[in-house]
mmCIF file of N, CA and C in Angstrom:
data_model
loop_
_atom_site.group_PDB
_atom_site.id
_atom_site.type_symbol
_atom_site.label_atom_id
_atom_site.label_comp_id
_atom_site.label_asym_id
_atom_site.label_seq_id
_atom_site.Cartn_x
_atom_site.Cartn_y
_atom_site.Cartn_z
ATOM 1 N N MET B 13 -4.860 -6.381 23.630
ATOM 2 C CA MET B 13 -4.071 -4.795 23.387
ATOM 3 C C MET B 13 -5.157 -3.843 23.951
ATOM 4 N N ALA B 14 -4.417 -2.671 24.387
ATOM 5 C CA ALA B 14 -5.225 -1.734 24.728
ATOM 6 C C ALA B 14 -5.848 -0.787 23.425
ATOM 7 N N SER B 15 -6.796 -0.114 23.528
ATOM 8 C CA SER B 15 -7.283 0.711 22.288
ATOM 9 C C SER B 15 -6.012 1.743 22.170
ATOM 10 N N HIS B 16 -5.959 2.002 20.816
ATOM 11 C CA HIS B 16 -5.060 2.829 20.231
ATOM 12 C C HIS B 16 -5.442 4.165 20.799
ATOM 13 N N ARG B 17 -6.387 4.551 20.938
ATOM 14 C CA ARG B 17 -6.979 5.863 21.548
ATOM 15 C C ARG B 17 -6.458 6.150 22.962
ATOM 16 N N ASN B 18 -6.334 5.120 23.736
ATOM 17 C CA ASN B 18 -5.696 5.384 25.135
ATOM 18 C C ASN B 18 -4.053 5.539 25.144
ATOM 19 N N LEU B 19 -3.434 5.315 24.113
ATOM 20 C CA LEU B 19 -2.058 5.303 24.126
ATOM 21 C C LEU B 19 -1.397 6.608 23.788
ATOM 22 N N LYS B 20 -0.663 7.010 24.899
ATOM 23 C CA LYS B 20 0.012 8.246 24.781
ATOM 24 C C LYS B 20 0.850 8.431 23.282
ATOM 25 N N ALA B 21 1.380 7.474 23.019
ATOM 26 C CA ALA B 21 1.968 7.348 21.456
ATOM 27 C C ALA B 21 1.354 7.639 20.552
ATOM 28 N N TRP B 22 0.180 7.304 20.492
ATOM 29 C CA TRP B 22 -0.815 7.248 19.609
ATOM 30 C C TRP B 22 -1.263 8.870 19.474
ATOM 31 N N GLN B 23 -1.580 9.242 20.707
ATOM 32 C CA GLN B 23 -2.163 10.652 20.858
ATOM 33 C C GLN B 23 -1.009 11.602 20.246
ATOM 34 N N HIS B 24 0.313 11.347 20.542
ATOM 35 C CA HIS B 24 1.288 12.368 20.162
ATOM 36 C C HIS B 24 1.440 12.156 18.611
ATOM 37 N N ALA B 25 1.331 11.127 18.195
ATOM 38 C CA ALA B 25 1.473 10.851 16.783
ATOM 39 C C ALA B 25 0.437 11.546 15.997
ATOM 40 N N LYS B 26 -0.714 11.365 16.408
ATOM 41 C CA LYS B 26 -1.918 12.031 15.811
ATOM 42 C C LYS B 26 -1.810 13.486 15.792
ATOM 43 N N THR B 27 -1.412 13.966 16.858
ATOM 44 C CA THR B 27 -1.332 15.542 17.124
ATOM 45 C C THR B 27 0.001 15.896 16.111
ATOM 46 N N LEU B 28 0.935 15.049 15.884
ATOM 47 C CA LEU B 28 2.135 15.398 15.217
ATOM 48 C C LEU B 28 1.504 15.411 13.471
ATOM 49 N N ALA B 29 0.660 14.462 13.228
ATOM 50 C CA ALA B 29 0.209 14.302 12.090
ATOM 51 C C ALA B 29 -0.651 15.508 11.488
ATOM 52 N N VAL B 30 -1.435 15.876 12.501
ATOM 53 C CA VAL B 30 -2.507 17.030 12.032
ATOM 54 C C VAL B 30 -1.528 18.286 11.907
ATOM 55 N N ASP B 31 -0.467 18.564 12.784
ATOM 56 C CA ASP B 31 0.211 19.539 12.563
ATOM 57 C C ASP B 31 1.067 19.582 11.296
ATOM 58 N N CYS B 32 1.545 18.301 11.065
ATOM 59 C CA CYS B 32 2.147 18.120 9.681
ATOM 60 C C CYS B 32 1.484 18.317 8.496
ATOM 61 N N VAL B 33 0.125 17.952 8.424
ATOM 62 C CA VAL B 33 -0.601 18.350 7.442
ATOM 63 C C VAL B 33 -0.776 19.732 7.274
ATOM 64 N N ALA B 34 -0.812 20.571 8.475
ATOM 65 C CA ALA B 34 -1.300 21.825 8.214
ATOM 66 C C ALA B 34 0.118 22.436 7.786
ATOM 67 N N ALA B 35 1.207 22.264 8.118
ATOM 68 C CA ALA B 35 2.536 22.765 7.703
ATOM 69 C C ALA B 35 2.590 22.442 6.216
ATOM 70 N N ALA B 36 2.284 21.202 5.775
ATOM 71 C CA ALA B 36 2.372 20.817 4.485
ATOM 72 C C ALA B 36 1.579 21.526 3.365
ATOM 73 N N ARG B 37 0.486 22.296 3.935
ATOM 74 C CA ARG B 37 -0.544 22.981 3.007
ATOM 75 C C ARG B 37 0.229 24.372 2.491
ATOM 76 N N ARG B 38 1.245 24.570 3.567
ATOM 77 C CA ARG B 38 2.000 25.779 3.145
ATOM 78 C C ARG B 38 2.980 25.794 2.348
ATOM 79 N N PHE B 39 3.354 24.710 1.864
ATOM 80 C CA PHE B 39 4.632 24.257 0.913
ATOM 81 C C PHE B 39 4.125 24.883 -0.444
ATOM 82 N N PRO B 40 5.041 25.277 -1.106
ATOM 83 C CA PRO B 40 4.728 25.944 -2.343
ATOM 84 C C PRO B 40 3.871 25.089 -3.327
ATOM 85 N N PRO B 41 3.200 25.556 -4.351
ATOM 86 C CA PRO B 41 2.293 24.692 -5.096
ATOM 87 C C PRO B 41 3.013 23.502 -5.931
ATOM 88 N N GLU B 42 4.174 23.838 -6.273
ATOM 89 C CA GLU B 42 4.910 22.900 -7.088
ATOM 90 C C GLU B 42 5.532 21.888 -6.275
ATOM 91 N N ASP B 43 5.513 21.846 -5.108
ATOM 92 C CA ASP B 43 5.864 20.873 -4.259
ATOM 93 C C ASP B 43 4.796 20.264 -3.459
ATOM 94 N N GLN B 44 3.721 20.355 -3.904
ATOM 95 C CA GLN B 44 2.654 19.844 -3.151
ATOM 96 C C GLN B 44 2.299 18.168 -3.428
ATOM 97 N N GLY B 45 3.015 17.929 -4.458
ATOM 98 C CA GLY B 45 2.967 16.426 -4.904
ATOM 99 C C GLY B 45 4.110 15.762 -4.668
ATOM 100 N N ALA B 46 5.263 16.247 -3.921
ATOM 101 C CA ALA B 46 6.331 15.543 -3.721
ATOM 102 C C ALA B 46 6.697 15.686 -2.182
ATOM 103 N N LEU B 47 7.473 16.669 -1.894
ATOM 104 C CA LEU B 47 7.668 16.758 -0.233
ATOM 105 C C LEU B 47 6.556 16.800 0.633
ATOM 106 N N ALA B 48 5.648 17.732 0.105
ATOM 107 C CA ALA B 48 4.536 17.900 1.126
ATOM 108 C C ALA B 48 3.808 16.520 1.172
ATOM 109 N N ASP B 49 3.589 15.849 0.293
ATOM 110 C CA ASP B 49 2.756 14.608 0.173
ATOM 111 C C ASP B 49 3.526 13.452 1.158
ATOM 112 N N GLN B 50 4.578 13.556 0.733
ATOM 113 C CA GLN B 50 5.772 12.528 1.622
ATOM 114 C C GLN B 50 5.447 12.971 2.874
ATOM 115 N N LEU B 51 5.588 14.019 3.555
ATOM 116 C CA LEU B 51 5.458 14.605 4.820
ATOM 117 C C LEU B 51 3.848 14.164 5.475
ATOM 118 N N ARG B 52 2.930 14.394 4.530
ATOM 119 C CA ARG B 52 1.771 13.779 5.007
ATOM 120 C C ARG B 52 1.759 12.156 5.130
ATOM 121 N N ARG B 53 2.135 11.548 4.118
ATOM 122 C CA ARG B 53 2.061 10.187 4.262
ATOM 123 C C ARG B 53 2.719 9.514 5.383
ATOM 124 N N ALA B 54 4.016 10.102 5.757
ATOM 125 C CA ALA B 54 4.975 9.619 6.895
ATOM 126 C C ALA B 54 4.375 9.945 8.124
ATOM 127 N N ALA B 55 3.882 11.195 8.257
ATOM 128 C CA ALA B 55 3.182 11.502 9.469
ATOM 129 C C ALA B 55 1.865 10.596 9.513
ATOM 130 N N TYR B 56 0.944 10.450 8.812
ATOM 131 C CA TYR B 56 0.014 9.606 8.738
ATOM 132 C C TYR B 56 0.272 8.106 9.167
ATOM 133 N N GLY B 57 1.504 7.700 8.542
ATOM 134 C CA GLY B 57 1.962 6.181 8.677
ATOM 135 C C GLY B 57 2.487 5.946 10.219
ATOM 136 N N THR B 58 2.788 7.082 10.796
ATOM 137 C CA THR B 58 3.247 6.827 12.262
ATOM 138 C C THR B 58 2.026 6.552 13.273
ATOM 139 N N ALA B 59 1.048 7.498 12.879
ATOM 140 C CA ALA B 59 -0.182 7.282 13.934
ATOM 141 C C ALA B 59 -1.033 6.151 13.362
ATOM 142 N N LEU B 60 -0.955 5.853 12.224
ATOM 143 C CA LEU B 60 -2.011 4.639 11.574
ATOM 144 C C LEU B 60 -1.137 3.221 11.764
ATOM 145 N N ASN B 61 0.144 3.289 11.882
ATOM 146 C CA ASN B 61 0.907 1.960 12.222
ATOM 147 C C ASN B 61 0.486 1.723 13.721
ATOM 148 N N ILE B 62 0.609 2.469 14.757
ATOM 149 C CA ILE B 62 0.379 2.526 16.064
ATOM 150 C C ILE B 62 -1.003 1.979 16.396
ATOM 151 N N ALA B 63 -1.900 2.408 15.519
ATOM 152 C CA ALA B 63 -3.372 2.103 15.608
ATOM 153 C C ALA B 63 -3.500 0.581 15.276
ATOM 154 N N GLU B 64 -3.016 0.505 13.955
ATOM 155 C CA GLU B 64 -3.271 -1.065 13.369
ATOM 156 C C GLU B 64 -2.712 -2.116 14.332
ATOM 157 N N GLY B 65 -1.464 -1.580 14.816
ATOM 158 C CA GLY B 65 -0.575 -2.658 15.567
ATOM 159 C C GLY B 65 -1.413 -3.090 16.925
ATOM 160 N N SER B 66 -2.222 -1.851 17.706
ATOM 161 C CA SER B 66 -2.867 -2.171 18.689
ATOM 162 C C SER B 66 -4.060 -3.243 18.580
ATOM 163 N N GLY B 67 -4.408 -3.319 17.320
ATOM 164 C CA GLY B 67 -5.494 -4.240 17.080
ATOM 165 C C GLY B 67 -4.881 -5.783 16.682
ATOM 166 N N ARG B 68 -3.646 -5.946 16.773
ATOM 167 C CA ARG B 68 -3.174 -7.287 16.396
ATOM 168 C C ARG B 68 -3.071 -8.310 17.546
ATOM 169 N N LYS B 69 -3.051 -9.491 17.320
ATOM 170 C CA LYS B 69 -3.182 -10.490 18.375
ATOM 171 C C LYS B 69 -1.664 -10.617 18.559
ATOM 172 N N GLY B 70 -1.141 -10.647 19.821
ATOM 173 C CA GLY B 70 0.208 -10.829 20.150
ATOM 174 C C GLY B 70 1.203 -9.825 20.344
ATOM 175 N N ALA B 71 2.195 -10.011 20.928
ATOM 176 C CA ALA B 71 3.184 -8.860 21.015
ATOM 177 C C ALA B 71 4.006 -8.724 20.036
ATOM 178 N N ARG B 72 4.470 -9.838 19.150
ATOM 179 C CA ARG B 72 5.221 -9.971 18.076
ATOM 180 C C ARG B 72 4.714 -9.071 16.975
ATOM 181 N N ASP B 73 3.547 -9.396 16.799
ATOM 182 C CA ASP B 73 2.897 -8.465 15.624
ATOM 183 C C ASP B 73 2.761 -7.096 15.857
ATOM 184 N N TYR B 74 2.341 -6.980 17.210
ATOM 185 C CA TYR B 74 2.289 -5.348 17.326
ATOM 186 C C TYR B 74 3.667 -4.717 17.315
ATOM 187 N N ARG B 75 4.679 -5.461 17.909
ATOM 188 C CA ARG B 75 6.014 -4.870 17.772
ATOM 189 C C ARG B 75 6.251 -4.575 16.307
ATOM 190 N N LYS B 76 6.039 -5.233 15.397
ATOM 191 C CA LYS B 76 6.197 -5.003 13.936
ATOM 192 C C LYS B 76 5.805 -3.832 13.536
ATOM 193 N N PHE B 77 4.496 -3.701 13.823
ATOM 194 C CA PHE B 77 3.759 -2.143 13.412
ATOM 195 C C PHE B 77 4.373 -1.290 14.226
ATOM 196 N N LEU B 78 4.668 -1.288 15.422
ATOM 197 C CA LEU B 78 5.466 -0.121 16.175
ATOM 198 C C LEU B 78 6.845 0.087 15.545
ATOM 199 N N ILE B 79 7.588 -0.902 15.170
ATOM 200 C CA ILE B 79 8.665 -0.515 14.266
ATOM 201 C C ILE B 79 8.722 0.170 13.006
ATOM 202 N N ASN B 80 7.533 -0.447 12.369
ATOM 203 C CA ASN B 80 7.132 0.524 11.127
ATOM 204 C C ASN B 80 6.822 2.025 11.505
ATOM 205 N N ALA B 81 6.054 2.297 12.743
ATOM 206 C CA ALA B 81 5.703 3.640 13.115
ATOM 207 C C ALA B 81 7.072 4.263 13.223
ATOM 208 N N ARG B 82 8.153 3.754 13.878
ATOM 209 C CA ARG B 82 9.216 4.239 14.213
ATOM 210 C C ARG B 82 9.900 4.826 13.039
ATOM 211 N N ALA B 83 9.979 4.035 11.994
ATOM 212 C CA ALA B 83 10.653 4.355 10.793
ATOM 213 C C ALA B 83 9.862 5.535 9.966
ATOM 214 N N SER B 84 8.513 5.523 10.249
ATOM 215 C CA SER B 84 7.837 6.512 9.545
ATOM 216 C C SER B 84 8.142 7.828 10.332
ATOM 217 N N LEU B 85 8.464 7.729 11.640
ATOM 218 C CA LEU B 85 8.624 8.947 12.471
ATOM 219 C C LEU B 85 10.094 9.585 11.998
ATOM 220 N N ASP B 86 11.006 8.435 11.664
ATOM 221 C CA ASP B 86 12.282 8.933 11.491
ATOM 222 C C ASP B 86 12.148 9.648 9.998
ATOM 223 N N GLU B 87 11.236 9.229 9.195
ATOM 224 C CA GLU B 87 11.065 9.956 7.885
ATOM 225 C C GLU B 87 10.732 11.180 7.986
ATOM 226 N N VAL B 88 9.658 11.531 9.092
ATOM 227 C CA VAL B 88 8.865 12.781 9.117
ATOM 228 C C VAL B 88 10.090 13.722 9.634
ATOM 229 N N GLU B 89 10.991 13.096 10.573
ATOM 230 C CA GLU B 89 12.210 13.922 11.187
ATOM 231 C C GLU B 89 13.227 14.303 9.664
ATOM 232 N N ALA B 90 13.439 13.564 8.973
ATOM 233 C CA ALA B 90 14.382 13.880 7.867
ATOM 234 C C ALA B 90 13.559 14.970 6.857
ATOM 235 N N ILE B 91 12.212 14.706 6.573
ATOM 236 C CA ILE B 91 11.726 15.790 5.801
ATOM 237 C C ILE B 91 11.446 16.980 6.429
ATOM 238 N N LEU B 92 11.189 17.206 7.598
ATOM 239 C CA LEU B 92 11.047 18.610 8.445
ATOM 240 C C LEU B 92 12.604 19.122 8.249
ATOM 241 N N GLU B 93 13.384 18.620 8.493
ATOM 242 C CA GLU B 93 14.771 19.158 8.119
ATOM 243 C C GLU B 93 15.071 19.752 6.771
ATOM 244 N N ILE B 94 14.848 18.830 5.706
ATOM 245 C CA ILE B 94 14.918 19.188 4.422
ATOM 246 C C ILE B 94 14.216 20.455 4.115
ATOM 247 N N ALA B 95 12.840 20.388 4.565
ATOM 248 C CA ALA B 95 11.731 21.484 4.289
ATOM 249 C C ALA B 95 12.158 22.632 4.982
ATOM 250 N N ARG B 96 12.776 22.668 6.235
ATOM 251 C CA ARG B 96 13.442 23.719 6.881
ATOM 252 C C ARG B 96 14.665 24.452 6.141
ATOM 253 N N ASP B 97 15.496 23.500 5.516
ATOM 254 C CA ASP B 97 16.571 23.825 4.750
ATOM 255 C C ASP B 97 16.318 24.521 3.485
ATOM 256 N N VAL B 98 15.354 24.318 2.847
ATOM 257 C CA VAL B 98 14.772 24.603 1.560
ATOM 258 C C VAL B 98 13.792 25.843 1.694
ATOM 259 N N GLU B 99 13.647 26.447 3.081
ATOM 260 C CA GLU B 99 12.908 27.334 3.341
ATOM 261 C C GLU B 99 11.154 27.109 3.315
ATOM 262 N N TYR B 100 10.944 25.900 3.271
ATOM 263 C CA TYR B 100 9.324 25.826 3.406
ATOM 264 C C TYR B 100 8.870 25.935 4.594
ATOM 265 N N LEU B 101 9.539 25.720 5.741
ATOM 266 C CA LEU B 101 9.143 25.992 7.154
ATOM 267 C C LEU B 101 10.142 27.139 7.406
ATOM 268 N N ASP B 102 9.359 27.882 8.314
ATOM 269 C CA ASP B 102 10.345 29.023 9.111
ATOM 270 C C ASP B 102 10.777 28.359 10.388
ATOM 271 N N LEU B 103 11.772 28.834 11.139
ATOM 272 C CA LEU B 103 12.309 28.298 12.204
ATOM 273 C C LEU B 103 11.305 28.250 13.401
ATOM 274 N N SER B 104 10.304 28.873 13.712
ATOM 275 C CA SER B 104 9.700 28.713 14.772
ATOM 276 C C SER B 104 8.760 27.384 14.335
ATOM 277 N N THR B 105 8.073 27.361 13.055
ATOM 278 C CA THR B 105 7.318 26.211 12.978
ATOM 279 C C THR B 105 8.246 25.007 13.060
ATOM 280 N N PHE B 106 9.495 24.936 12.435
ATOM 281 C CA PHE B 106 10.170 23.751 12.352
ATOM 282 C C PHE B 106 10.413 23.515 13.901
ATOM 283 N N ALA B 107 10.826 24.429 14.941
ATOM 284 C CA ALA B 107 11.069 24.095 16.147
ATOM 285 C C ALA B 107 9.925 23.376 16.907
ATOM 286 N N ARG B 108 8.643 23.723 16.575
ATOM 287 C CA ARG B 108 7.202 23.303 17.164
ATOM 288 C C ARG B 108 7.053 22.093 16.553
ATOM 289 N N LEU B 109 7.172 21.841 15.328
ATOM 290 C CA LEU B 109 7.024 20.283 14.671
ATOM 291 C C LEU B 109 8.056 19.415 15.023
ATOM 292 N N GLU B 110 9.388 19.819 15.485
ATOM 293 C CA GLU B 110 10.492 18.951 16.007
ATOM 294 C C GLU B 110 10.204 18.431 17.421
ATOM 295 N N ALA B 111 9.508 19.495 18.145
ATOM 296 C CA ALA B 111 9.512 19.328 19.499
ATOM 297 C C ALA B 111 8.167 18.205 19.571
ATOM 298 N N ARG B 112 7.301 18.463 18.812
ATOM 299 C CA ARG B 112 6.082 17.431 18.660
ATOM 300 C C ARG B 112 6.711 15.995 18.191
ATOM 301 N N ARG B 113 7.602 16.195 17.309
ATOM 302 C CA ARG B 113 8.204 14.774 16.876
ATOM 303 C C ARG B 113 8.923 13.986 17.789
ATOM 304 N N ASP B 114 9.826 14.838 18.619
ATOM 305 C CA ASP B 114 10.396 14.340 19.831
ATOM 306 C C ASP B 114 9.639 13.776 20.919
ATOM 307 N N GLU B 115 8.605 14.396 21.257
ATOM 308 C CA GLU B 115 7.593 13.895 22.129
ATOM 309 C C GLU B 115 6.836 12.509 21.552
ATOM 310 N N ALA B 116 6.625 12.491 20.492
ATOM 311 C CA ALA B 116 6.033 11.240 19.706
ATOM 312 C C ALA B 116 6.946 9.973 19.661
ATOM 313 N N ALA B 117 8.289 10.572 19.581
ATOM 314 C CA ALA B 117 9.493 9.526 19.688
ATOM 315 C C ALA B 117 9.577 8.802 20.929
ATOM 316 N N LYS B 118 9.708 9.838 21.992
ATOM 317 C CA LYS B 118 9.915 9.338 23.266
ATOM 318 C C LYS B 118 8.727 8.342 23.807
ATOM 319 N N THR B 119 7.482 8.797 23.352
ATOM 320 C CA THR B 119 6.526 7.896 23.948
ATOM 321 C C THR B 119 6.421 6.561 22.957
ATOM 322 N N LEU B 120 6.806 6.623 21.950
ATOM 323 C CA LEU B 120 6.664 5.449 20.854
ATOM 324 C C LEU B 120 7.783 4.433 21.345
ATOM 325 N N TYR B 121 9.117 5.038 21.600
ATOM 326 C CA TYR B 121 9.975 4.298 22.070
ATOM 327 C C TYR B 121 9.721 3.540 23.562
ATOM 328 N N GLY B 122 8.970 4.325 24.395
ATOM 329 C CA GLY B 122 8.665 3.578 25.417
ATOM 330 C C GLY B 122 7.781 2.425 25.243
ATOM 331 N N LEU B 123 6.831 2.615 24.342
ATOM 332 C CA LEU B 123 5.846 1.638 24.037
ATOM 333 C C LEU B 123 6.561 0.478 23.521
ATOM 334 N N ILE B 124 7.330 0.635 22.660
ATOM 335 C CA ILE B 124 8.230 -0.543 21.923
ATOM 336 C C ILE B 124 8.813 -1.259 22.992
ATOM 337 N N ARG B 125 9.524 -0.635 23.899
ATOM 338 C CA ARG B 125 10.383 -1.412 25.152
ATOM 339 C C ARG B 125 9.318 -2.132 25.921
ATOM 340 N N ALA B 126 8.113 -1.486 26.151
ATOM 341 C CA ALA B 126 7.165 -2.238 27.015
ATOM 342 C C ALA B 126 6.537 -3.409 26.249
ATOM 343 N N VAL B 127 6.307 -3.384 24.876
ATOM 344 C CA VAL B 127 5.657 -4.413 24.117
ATOM 345 C C VAL B 127 7.089 -5.315 24.064
ATOM 346 N N GLU B 128 8.244 -5.114 23.839
ATOM 347 C CA GLU B 128 9.130 -6.275 23.714
ATOM 348 C C GLU B 128 9.350 -6.871 24.917
ATOM 349 N N LYS B 129 9.064 -6.490 26.089
ATOM 350 C CA LYS B 129 9.074 -7.525 27.407
ATOM 351 C C LYS B 129 8.257 -8.602 27.231
ATOM 352 N N HIS B 130 7.145 -8.569 26.067
ATOM 353 C CA HIS B 130 6.209 -9.686 26.020
ATOM 354 C C HIS B 130 6.390 -10.507 24.986
ATOM 355 N N VAL B 131 7.422 -10.172 24.149
ATOM 356 C CA VAL B 131 7.714 -10.945 22.765
ATOM 357 C C VAL B 131 8.693 -12.201 23.126
#
C-alpha cells in the first residue's frame, strides 16, 4: 500500500482535522469536554484511520479502516451542523469547514472505490 502521506484523502483529512481543532478551541468553556472534544476525536479519527489502513496488508483490511474513516467523517459533518445551530460556529467558519469536509469526503470515497476493486 502507498504511504498515507501521499494520499490526497489523508492530506484533506489532516487539513480538516487541524481546522476542526482550531474551531473547537473557540467553543465555549462549558462545552470543551463534550461537543468540542467529540469534534476533535471524529476529525482525528478520519485522518488516523486512513493512515492506519494504508499500513495494513491486503485490500480487505485497508477497506475496513477506510469505512471507519468515512463514518468519522459523517460524524464530523453532524457535529459541525449542531455547532452551527447552537451558534458555536459563525456561518463563514461553518461554510469553510463544510467545504473542507466535502473535499475530504470526495477523495475518501474515491479511495474506497479504488480499494474495493482489489477486495
